[in-house]
Amino acid sequence: MATNALASAAYRDTPVDEILKANSEWHKSEVKAGRSKLFKPNFGEAFSRAVQERTLGGARKALIQSFGSDPQTVVEHCLSASRLRKARDTKLTVVTALCGFLFLPGMLLWIIAFRLRDILAKPKDKVLSALGNVLLPVIGIAAVYFLIKMPLTGFLGLYVRAMAIAPVIGWLIAKRIAETSAQDMRVRWEGLLSGGGVVAKIPEAVPKNPNETAREALRQGLEKLSAEQQSNSVFYAGPKGILGMGTRWGSWQLAEDLVAKDPGKEFHQFRSWDLIRVIHDQLKMLERGPLNTGGFPKPSVTHWVVSPVGENADSVSRPEGEDVATFQVKPHEIQRICNHQQFGGGDRHYLGVQFTLWDGQLVITMMITVTVLFETLRIEVTGHALGPVHSLFTSKPSAKKKTVNKTVRFWETRDITLSLVESSEVVRLALRAPFTWYPPLLDYLGGKIALPEPFGLRHAWAEKPWRHRFMADDAMRAATPVLRVVHSAAIKVLDENGVDTERFGNRSSILSGLVQDPSPRKADLYDA
């Protein structure tokens, strides 16, 4: 559901400014204005362009993982939507060239007329608005009168007459092309949100021979995107929490001194990794319960390398070197970080158990870290929750209708289905079409979307889960069993190594009571 909701944005024909509705407290998109509103992109055009450039660009920055969704599928739909628009724009370019550029003076006059109509229709003054509505018919009548009474003859006379008529004919043809394209896009938009099998077709990502470097580069870009999604390194951005996992809503710490069980004897030496390894094995058993009542789905248990970044950092950089392969930190390096990097600078190790629920709309992550400083062992469990995709992305297309009075029974009303593509939209598409061969020029002329950084498709437009009662319940219910499994596994290891576990057990019981407090908090916002 989350993947399809994000992918549906590529096919939308709504105003581009709607993206601003999905801005959250931490992640804000921007709409950068261009030189002319006649070239301004709509939501789908700007979204597809921005996502493709950000995820597949040769010099792109690192991406944040999209937990609970498949970013490659979203990008593929952006490519597919761009391909459909390019096919439409190719037809529109031919129409614009034959009916517009060959009769440029006439086309410019009609464009000015459309622009004046739009300007006059905006003010709240009803007189000016009415004037804008009758402007085009008046110009049309004047053009017909001019054609009839025009004194010019010969080739010049024919050209001037064609100059007034050809743009209108081109507009009619362009309207049919745009209407057909809009209907196709809306079918795909609704199909994705309805769970239909809408497949993204991108033949340009399949090289047919070694010389097709553009196709090979696109294929490698998609593979890199998929590999980065599987990376085991994440970033902690202060109050924003772990990027991609959501803010930290709860924290429970078990910290006691390591004392030998038998007086006069020393307990057996162990490392943090020994504890983490046993906790890891026990967390994998969470899906098994004593009662056949459903319970937990199969969790994803992963060793994470967490890097600190600034709260307002606009980019992140993933670990590199011989200890990293295809964005994955190797096991021996993870074990070294777990045992030695517990204080001071550097990355930290966390063991995470993650549940993806509600078709990817809710991602619950419980993170566990073990530290030993002097004689104190600390086991910390923190809860992170990533909420559903903003409702903007889950809205289905609605038919454009207008309510009017009936002709005879004027006290009754009826709905009239309007065309999907308005007159001004046809002009916009026809003007943009010849420039689609070079997207940066269109960005300059019409504007574009600036995505929030550091960028990840899933967390950039996520809402808080606490507004949804069942999602909030699921997030808080997961904390208690995870905490108890972690504590029982740790106490078992301590007991086997000759550590006195009485105080650990007492502290664990206290935390088991505290974790049942049904109120999430902003655990990363310290009142200091």
Coordinates of C-alpha atoms in Angstrom, one line a residue:
M1 CA 0.0 0.0 0.0
A2 CA 2.7 2.5 0.9
T3 CA 4.7 1.6 -2.3
N4 CA 1.6 2.0 -4.5
A5 CA 0.6 5.3 -2.8
L6 CA 4.0 6.8 -3.5
A7 CA 4.1 5.4 -7.1
S8 CA 0.7 6.8 -7.9
A9 CA 2.1 10.3 -7.5
A10 CA 3.9 9.8 -10.8
Y11 CA 0.6 9.7 -12.7
R12 CA -1.2 12.6 -11.0
D13 CA -2.4 15.6 -12.9
T14 CA -3.2 17.8 -9.9
P15 CA -1.4 21.2 -9.3
V16 CA 2.2 20.8 -8.3
D17 CA 1.7 23.0 -5.2
E18 CA -0.2 20.1 -3.5
I19 CA 3.1 18.6 -2.6
L20 CA 3.4 21.2 0.1
K21 CA 0.4 19.7 1.9
A22 CA 2.5 16.7 2.7
N23 CA 5.2 18.6 4.5
S24 CA 5.9 17.5 8.0
E25 CA 7.6 19.0 11.1
W26 CA 11.0 17.7 10.0
H27 CA 10.8 17.2 6.2
K28 CA 9.7 19.9 3.9
S29 CA 9.5 19.9 0.1
E30 CA 9.7 23.1 -1.9
V31 CA 8.3 24.2 -5.2
K32 CA 10.8 26.4 -7.1
A33 CA 9.1 28.8 -9.5
G34 CA 10.2 29.0 -13.1
R35 CA 10.3 31.9 -15.6
S36 CA 6.7 31.5 -16.8
K37 CA 3.5 29.9 -15.5
L38 CA 2.7 28.7 -19.0
F39 CA 5.5 26.1 -18.6
K40 CA 4.7 25.2 -14.9
P41 CA 4.6 21.4 -14.4
N42 CA 1.8 19.5 -12.7
F43 CA 2.2 17.2 -9.7
G44 CA 3.1 14.0 -11.7
E45 CA 5.5 15.7 -14.1
A46 CA 7.4 17.5 -11.3
F47 CA 7.4 14.5 -8.9
S48 CA 8.6 12.0 -11.6
R49 CA 11.4 14.4 -12.7
A50 CA 12.6 15.1 -9.2
V51 CA 12.6 11.5 -8.0
Q52 CA 14.4 10.2 -11.1
E53 CA 17.1 12.9 -10.9
R54 CA 17.6 12.3 -7.1
T55 CA 17.7 8.5 -7.2
L56 CA 19.3 7.8 -10.5
G57 CA 21.5 10.8 -11.1
G58 CA 25.2 10.1 -11.7
A59 CA 26.4 12.5 -9.0
R60 CA 23.5 11.9 -6.5
K61 CA 24.0 11.9 -2.8
A62 CA 23.4 8.9 -0.5
L63 CA 19.8 7.9 0.0
I64 CA 17.9 7.0 3.2
Q65 CA 16.4 3.5 3.2
S66 CA 12.6 3.3 2.6
F67 CA 11.5 0.9 5.3
G68 CA 8.1 -0.6 4.6
S69 CA 8.2 0.1 0.9
D70 CA 10.1 -0.7 -2.3
P71 CA 11.8 2.4 -3.7
Q72 CA 12.8 0.7 -6.9
T73 CA 9.1 0.1 -7.8
V74 CA 8.3 3.8 -7.1
V75 CA 11.2 4.9 -9.3
E76 CA 10.2 2.5 -12.1
H77 CA 6.7 4.0 -12.1
C78 CA 8.2 7.4 -12.4
L79 CA 10.2 6.2 -15.4
S80 CA 7.1 4.6 -16.9
A81 CA 5.1 7.8 -16.4
S82 CA 7.8 9.9 -18.0
R83 CA 7.9 7.5 -20.9
L84 CA 4.1 7.8 -21.5
R85 CA 4.4 11.6 -21.3
K86 CA 7.3 11.6 -23.7
A87 CA 5.2 9.6 -26.2
R88 CA 2.3 12.1 -25.8
D89 CA 4.7 15.0 -26.1
T90 CA 6.2 13.7 -29.3
K91 CA 2.7 13.8 -30.9
L92 CA 2.1 17.3 -29.4
T93 CA 5.4 18.5 -30.8
V94 CA 4.4 17.5 -34.3
V95 CA 1.0 19.3 -33.9
T96 CA 2.7 22.4 -32.4
A97 CA 5.3 22.5 -35.2
L98 CA 2.7 22.2 -38.0
C99 CA -0.1 24.3 -36.6
G100 CA 1.9 26.6 -34.4
F101 CA 5.5 27.3 -35.3
L102 CA 4.7 27.5 -39.0
F103 CA 2.1 30.1 -38.2
L104 CA 3.9 31.7 -35.3
P105 CA 2.3 35.2 -35.3
G106 CA -1.2 33.6 -35.0
M107 CA -0.1 31.2 -32.3
L108 CA 1.4 34.1 -30.2
L109 CA -1.8 36.1 -30.5
W110 CA -3.9 33.1 -29.3
I111 CA -1.4 32.5 -26.4
I112 CA -1.8 36.1 -25.4
A113 CA -5.6 35.8 -25.5
F114 CA -5.5 32.7 -23.3
R115 CA -3.1 34.4 -20.9
L116 CA -5.4 37.4 -20.6
R117 CA -8.4 35.2 -20.0
D118 CA -6.5 33.5 -17.1
I119 CA -5.4 36.8 -15.6
L120 CA -8.9 38.3 -15.8
A121 CA -10.6 35.1 -14.4
K122 CA -8.5 35.1 -11.2
P123 CA -9.7 38.3 -9.4
K124 CA -12.7 38.1 -7.2
D125 CA -14.3 41.0 -9.1
K126 CA -17.3 39.3 -10.9
V127 CA -17.1 41.9 -13.7
L128 CA -13.5 41.1 -14.6
S129 CA -14.2 37.4 -14.2
A130 CA -17.1 37.6 -16.6
L131 CA -15.0 39.6 -19.0
G132 CA -12.4 36.9 -19.0
N133 CA -15.0 34.2 -19.8
V134 CA -16.2 36.1 -22.9
L135 CA -12.8 37.2 -24.1
L136 CA -12.0 34.1 -26.2
P137 CA -15.4 33.9 -28.0
V138 CA -15.1 37.6 -28.8
I139 CA -11.7 37.1 -30.2
G140 CA -12.9 34.2 -32.2
I141 CA -15.8 36.2 -33.7
A142 CA -13.4 39.0 -34.5
A143 CA -11.0 36.6 -36.2
V144 CA -13.8 35.2 -38.4
Y145 CA -14.9 38.7 -39.4
F146 CA -11.3 39.6 -40.2
L147 CA -10.9 36.6 -42.4
I148 CA -14.0 37.4 -44.4
K149 CA -13.3 41.1 -44.8
M150 CA -9.5 41.0 -45.1
P151 CA -8.3 42.9 -48.2
L152 CA -5.2 40.8 -48.7
T153 CA -5.1 38.3 -51.7
G154 CA -2.7 35.8 -53.1
F155 CA -0.2 33.8 -50.9
L156 CA 0.0 36.4 -48.2
G157 CA -3.8 36.4 -47.9
L158 CA -3.9 32.6 -47.6
Y159 CA -1.1 32.6 -45.0
V160 CA -2.7 35.3 -42.9
R161 CA -6.1 33.4 -43.0
A162 CA -4.3 30.1 -42.1
M163 CA -2.4 32.0 -39.3
A164 CA -5.7 32.6 -37.6
I165 CA -7.3 29.1 -38.2
A166 CA -4.3 26.7 -37.9
P167 CA -3.6 27.3 -34.2
V168 CA -7.3 26.6 -33.4
I169 CA -7.2 23.3 -35.4
G170 CA -3.9 22.4 -33.7
W171 CA -5.6 23.1 -30.3
L172 CA -8.4 20.8 -31.1
I173 CA -6.1 18.0 -32.2
A174 CA -3.9 18.6 -29.1
K175 CA -6.9 18.4 -26.8
R176 CA -7.8 14.9 -28.1
I177 CA -4.2 13.8 -27.5
A178 CA -4.1 15.3 -24.1
E179 CA -7.5 13.9 -23.1
T180 CA -6.5 10.4 -24.1
S181 CA -3.3 10.6 -22.2
A182 CA -5.0 12.0 -19.1
Q183 CA -7.5 9.1 -19.1
D184 CA -4.7 6.6 -19.3
M185 CA -2.8 8.3 -16.5
R186 CA -5.8 8.3 -14.2
V187 CA -6.5 4.7 -14.8
R188 CA -3.0 3.8 -13.7
W189 CA -3.3 6.2 -10.7
E190 CA -6.6 4.6 -9.5
G191 CA -5.3 1.1 -10.3
L192 CA -2.3 1.5 -8.0
L193 CA -4.4 2.7 -5.1
S194 CA -7.0 0.0 -5.7
G195 CA -4.5 -2.8 -5.6
G196 CA -4.7 -3.5 -9.3
G197 CA -1.8 -5.0 -11.2
V198 CA -0.4 -1.8 -12.8
V199 CA 3.0 -2.7 -14.2
A200 CA 5.7 -0.1 -14.9
K201 CA 7.0 -0.6 -18.4
I202 CA 10.5 0.7 -18.9
P203 CA 12.1 -1.0 -21.9
E204 CA 14.9 1.6 -21.9
A205 CA 16.3 -0.1 -18.7
V206 CA 17.0 -3.3 -20.7
P207 CA 20.2 -3.1 -22.8
K208 CA 20.0 -5.0 -26.1
N209 CA 23.7 -4.8 -26.9
P210 CA 26.9 -3.6 -25.1
N211 CA 27.0 -0.3 -27.0
E212 CA 23.7 1.0 -25.4
T213 CA 25.5 2.9 -22.6
A214 CA 22.4 4.9 -21.6
R215 CA 20.3 1.8 -21.0
E216 CA 23.2 0.1 -19.2
A217 CA 23.6 3.1 -16.9
L218 CA 19.9 3.2 -16.1
R219 CA 20.0 -0.6 -15.3
Q220 CA 23.0 -0.1 -13.0
G221 CA 21.3 2.9 -11.4
L222 CA 18.3 0.8 -10.5
E223 CA 20.5 -2.0 -9.1
K224 CA 22.4 0.6 -7.0
L225 CA 19.1 1.9 -5.6
S226 CA 18.1 -1.7 -4.6
A227 CA 21.5 -2.4 -3.0
E228 CA 21.4 0.8 -1.0
Q229 CA 17.9 -0.1 0.2
Q230 CA 19.5 -3.2 1.8
S231 CA 22.3 -1.3 3.5
N232 CA 22.8 -2.0 7.2
S233 CA 24.0 1.5 8.1
V234 CA 21.6 4.1 9.3
F235 CA 21.8 7.7 10.6
Y236 CA 20.7 9.3 13.8
A237 CA 19.7 12.9 13.3
G238 CA 19.1 14.1 16.9
P239 CA 15.4 15.0 17.5
K240 CA 14.5 13.6 14.1
G241 CA 15.4 10.1 15.3
I242 CA 16.9 7.5 13.0
L243 CA 16.3 8.7 9.5
G244 CA 13.9 6.3 7.8
M245 CA 12.7 4.7 11.0
G246 CA 11.0 7.6 12.6
T247 CA 11.5 9.5 15.9
R248 CA 12.3 7.7 19.2
W249 CA 9.1 7.5 21.2
G250 CA 10.2 5.5 24.2
S251 CA 13.5 4.4 25.9
W252 CA 14.0 1.8 28.7
Q253 CA 17.4 1.2 30.3
L254 CA 18.6 -1.6 32.4
A255 CA 21.9 -0.6 34.1
E256 CA 23.5 -2.5 37.1
D257 CA 26.9 -3.4 38.3
L258 CA 28.6 -6.7 37.4
V259 CA 29.1 -8.6 40.6
A260 CA 30.2 -12.2 40.9
K261 CA 27.6 -14.7 42.1
D262 CA 30.0 -16.5 44.4
P263 CA 31.9 -14.2 46.9
G264 CA 35.6 -14.4 46.5
K265 CA 35.4 -15.6 42.9
E266 CA 35.4 -13.8 39.6
F267 CA 32.8 -14.2 37.0
H268 CA 33.7 -15.5 33.5
Q269 CA 34.8 -12.8 31.1
F270 CA 32.4 -12.0 28.2
R271 CA 31.9 -9.3 25.7
S272 CA 29.0 -7.2 24.5
W273 CA 28.8 -9.3 21.4
D274 CA 28.2 -12.4 23.4
L275 CA 25.1 -10.8 24.9
I276 CA 23.9 -9.4 21.6
R277 CA 24.3 -12.8 19.8
V278 CA 21.9 -14.5 22.3
I279 CA 19.4 -11.6 22.2
H280 CA 19.5 -11.8 18.4
D281 CA 18.6 -15.5 18.5
Q282 CA 15.8 -15.0 21.0
L283 CA 14.2 -12.1 19.1
K284 CA 13.9 -14.3 16.0
M285 CA 11.5 -16.5 18.1
L286 CA 9.1 -13.7 18.7
E287 CA 6.6 -15.0 16.1
R288 CA 6.2 -18.2 18.2
G289 CA 3.8 -17.9 21.1
P290 CA 2.3 -20.4 23.6
L291 CA -1.3 -19.7 22.2
N292 CA -2.6 -19.9 18.7
T293 CA -3.9 -16.3 18.6
G294 CA -2.0 -14.8 15.7
G295 CA 0.4 -12.5 17.5
F296 CA 3.6 -11.1 15.9
P297 CA 4.3 -11.6 12.2
K298 CA 7.8 -12.7 11.4
P299 CA 10.1 -9.9 12.4
S300 CA 13.2 -8.7 10.6
V301 CA 16.2 -8.8 13.0
T302 CA 19.2 -6.9 11.8
H303 CA 22.6 -5.6 13.2
W304 CA 22.7 -1.9 12.4
V305 CA 25.7 0.4 12.3
V306 CA 24.3 3.8 13.4
S307 CA 26.2 7.0 12.4
P308 CA 25.5 10.4 14.1
V309 CA 24.6 13.3 11.8
G310 CA 23.4 16.8 12.6
E311 CA 19.8 17.6 13.1
N312 CA 19.8 20.0 10.1
A313 CA 22.3 18.0 8.0
D314 CA 21.5 18.2 4.3
S315 CA 23.4 15.1 3.3
V316 CA 24.8 11.9 4.7
S317 CA 27.7 9.7 3.7
R318 CA 27.8 5.9 4.1
P319 CA 30.8 4.0 5.4
E320 CA 33.4 3.1 2.9
G321 CA 36.6 1.1 2.7
E322 CA 37.6 -2.6 2.8
D323 CA 35.1 -3.3 5.6
V324 CA 32.2 -2.4 3.4
A325 CA 30.8 -4.3 0.4
T326 CA 27.8 -3.1 -1.7
F327 CA 26.7 -0.8 1.1
Q328 CA 26.9 -3.6 3.7
V329 CA 29.2 -3.3 6.7
K330 CA 30.9 -6.7 7.0
P331 CA 30.1 -8.9 10.1
H332 CA 33.6 -8.7 11.6
E333 CA 33.5 -4.9 11.6
I334 CA 30.0 -4.9 13.1
Q335 CA 31.4 -7.2 15.9
R336 CA 34.3 -4.8 16.5
I337 CA 32.1 -1.8 16.7
C338 CA 29.8 -3.6 19.1
N339 CA 32.7 -4.6 21.5
H340 CA 34.9 -1.5 21.3
Q341 CA 33.0 1.7 20.2
Q342 CA 30.8 2.3 23.2
F343 CA 32.1 5.7 24.4
G344 CA 33.4 8.8 22.6
G345 CA 33.4 9.4 18.8
G346 CA 32.6 6.9 16.1
D347 CA 29.7 4.8 14.9
R348 CA 27.7 2.6 17.3
H349 CA 26.1 -0.8 17.0
Y350 CA 22.4 -1.4 17.5
L351 CA 20.5 -4.6 17.2
G352 CA 17.1 -3.9 15.6
V353 CA 13.9 -5.9 15.4
Q354 CA 11.5 -4.5 12.9
F355 CA 7.8 -5.1 12.1
T356 CA 6.3 -3.9 8.9
L357 CA 2.5 -3.7 9.3
W358 CA -0.6 -2.3 7.6
D359 CA 0.8 -3.1 4.1
G360 CA 3.9 -1.0 4.8
Q361 CA 1.9 2.0 6.3
L362 CA 3.4 1.3 9.8
V363 CA 7.0 0.4 10.5
I364 CA 7.8 -0.4 14.2
T365 CA 11.5 -0.7 15.1
M366 CA 12.8 -1.7 18.5
M367 CA 16.6 -1.0 18.8
I368 CA 18.8 -2.7 21.4
T369 CA 22.3 -1.6 22.4
V370 CA 24.6 -3.1 25.0
T371 CA 27.4 -1.1 26.7
V372 CA 29.9 -1.9 29.4
L373 CA 31.7 1.0 31.2
F374 CA 33.9 0.1 34.1
E375 CA 31.7 -2.3 36.2
T376 CA 28.4 -1.2 34.8
L377 CA 26.4 -3.1 32.2
R378 CA 23.7 -1.1 30.4
I379 CA 21.1 -2.7 28.1
E380 CA 19.0 0.0 26.4
V381 CA 15.9 -0.7 24.4
T382 CA 14.4 2.2 22.4
G383 CA 11.2 2.3 20.3
H384 CA 10.9 4.0 16.9
A385 CA 7.7 4.2 14.8
L386 CA 7.3 5.4 11.2
G387 CA 3.7 6.3 10.4
P388 CA 1.6 6.0 7.3
V389 CA 2.2 7.8 4.0
H390 CA 0.5 11.2 4.0
S391 CA -3.1 11.1 2.9
L392 CA -2.3 13.2 -0.1
F393 CA -0.7 10.1 -1.7
T394 CA -3.7 7.8 -0.9
S395 CA -6.4 10.0 -2.5
K396 CA -7.9 8.5 -5.6
P397 CA -8.8 10.5 -8.8
S398 CA -12.2 12.0 -8.9
A399 CA -14.2 13.0 -12.0
K400 CA -14.3 16.7 -12.8
K401 CA -18.0 17.7 -12.3
K402 CA -20.0 20.8 -12.2
T403 CA -23.4 21.2 -10.5
V404 CA -26.0 23.3 -12.5
N405 CA -29.7 24.0 -12.4
K406 CA -32.0 22.0 -14.6
T407 CA -33.4 23.8 -17.6
V408 CA -37.1 23.4 -16.9
R409 CA -37.1 22.4 -13.2
F410 CA -34.7 25.1 -12.2
W411 CA -35.2 24.4 -8.5
E412 CA -33.5 21.0 -9.1
T413 CA -29.8 20.5 -9.9
R414 CA -27.8 18.0 -12.0
D415 CA -24.1 17.2 -12.3
I416 CA -22.3 17.7 -15.6
T417 CA -19.1 15.7 -16.2
L418 CA -16.4 18.1 -17.5
S419 CA -13.5 17.4 -19.7
L420 CA -10.4 16.1 -17.8
V421 CA -8.2 18.6 -19.7
E422 CA -9.1 22.3 -19.7
S423 CA -8.4 24.7 -22.5
S424 CA -5.5 26.3 -20.6
E425 CA -4.0 22.9 -19.9
V426 CA -4.0 22.0 -23.6
V427 CA -2.0 25.2 -24.3
R428 CA 0.4 24.4 -21.4
L429 CA 1.1 20.9 -22.7
A430 CA 1.5 22.0 -26.3
L431 CA 4.0 24.7 -25.3
R432 CA 6.0 22.3 -23.0
A433 CA 6.1 19.5 -25.5
P434 CA 8.9 20.8 -27.8
F435 CA 11.2 21.3 -24.8
T436 CA 10.9 17.8 -23.3
W437 CA 14.0 16.7 -25.1
Y438 CA 16.0 18.7 -22.6
P439 CA 14.4 18.5 -19.1
P440 CA 16.8 21.1 -17.4
L441 CA 15.4 23.7 -19.8
L442 CA 11.9 22.9 -18.7
D443 CA 13.0 23.1 -15.0
Y444 CA 14.3 26.6 -15.8
L445 CA 11.2 27.8 -17.6
G446 CA 8.5 26.2 -15.5
G447 CA 10.0 25.3 -12.2
K448 CA 10.5 22.1 -10.2
I449 CA 10.1 20.3 -6.9
A450 CA 13.0 20.5 -4.4
L451 CA 12.9 17.3 -2.4
P452 CA 13.7 17.3 1.4
E453 CA 17.2 16.3 2.4
P454 CA 18.6 13.9 3.4
F455 CA 16.1 12.2 1.1
G456 CA 14.3 8.9 1.4
L457 CA 11.1 8.1 -0.4
R458 CA 9.3 6.7 2.6
H459 CA 10.1 8.9 5.6
A460 CA 10.0 12.2 3.6
W461 CA 6.2 12.1 3.5
A462 CA 5.3 10.0 6.5
E463 CA 2.6 11.1 9.1
K464 CA 2.7 10.4 12.8
P465 CA 1.2 7.0 13.7
W466 CA -0.3 8.3 16.9
R467 CA -3.4 9.8 15.2
H468 CA -4.4 6.3 14.1
R469 CA -5.7 4.4 17.2
F470 CA -4.9 0.9 16.0
M471 CA -1.5 1.9 14.7
A472 CA -0.6 3.5 18.0
D473 CA -1.8 0.4 19.9
D474 CA 0.4 -1.8 17.7
A475 CA 3.5 0.4 18.3
M476 CA 3.1 0.4 22.1
R477 CA 2.1 -3.3 22.4
A478 CA 5.3 -4.4 20.6
A479 CA 7.5 -2.8 23.3
T480 CA 6.6 -5.0 26.3
P481 CA 7.3 -8.5 24.8
V482 CA 10.5 -7.2 23.1
L483 CA 11.8 -5.7 26.3
R484 CA 11.1 -8.9 28.3
V485 CA 12.8 -11.1 25.7
V486 CA 15.8 -8.9 25.7
H487 CA 16.1 -8.9 29.5
S488 CA 15.5 -12.6 29.9
A489 CA 18.1 -13.4 27.2
A490 CA 20.6 -11.1 28.8
I491 CA 20.0 -12.4 32.4
K492 CA 20.5 -16.0 31.1
V493 CA 23.9 -15.1 29.6
L494 CA 24.9 -13.3 32.8
D495 CA 23.8 -16.2 35.0
E496 CA 25.8 -18.7 32.8
N497 CA 28.9 -16.6 33.3
G498 CA 28.7 -16.4 37.0
V499 CA 27.3 -12.9 37.4
D500 CA 24.9 -12.1 40.3
T501 CA 21.6 -11.5 38.5
E502 CA 19.4 -10.6 41.5
R503 CA 19.6 -6.8 41.0
F504 CA 19.3 -7.2 37.2
G505 CA 16.1 -9.2 37.8
N506 CA 14.6 -6.6 40.2
R507 CA 15.4 -3.8 37.8
S508 CA 13.9 -5.8 34.9
S509 CA 10.7 -6.2 36.8
I510 CA 10.4 -2.5 37.4
L511 CA 11.0 -1.7 33.7
S512 CA 8.4 -4.3 32.8
G513 CA 5.9 -2.2 34.7
L514 CA 7.1 1.1 33.3
V515 CA 6.9 -0.1 29.7
Q516 CA 3.2 -0.6 30.0
D517 CA 2.6 3.2 30.4
P518 CA 0.3 3.8 27.4
S519 CA 1.7 7.2 26.4
P520 CA 4.4 7.7 23.7
R521 CA 6.9 10.6 24.3
K522 CA 9.4 12.6 22.3
A523 CA 12.3 10.7 23.9
D524 CA 15.0 12.6 21.9
L525 CA 13.8 16.0 23.1
Y526 CA 15.7 16.6 26.3
D527 CA 14.4 19.3 28.7
A528 CA 17.8 20.8 29.4

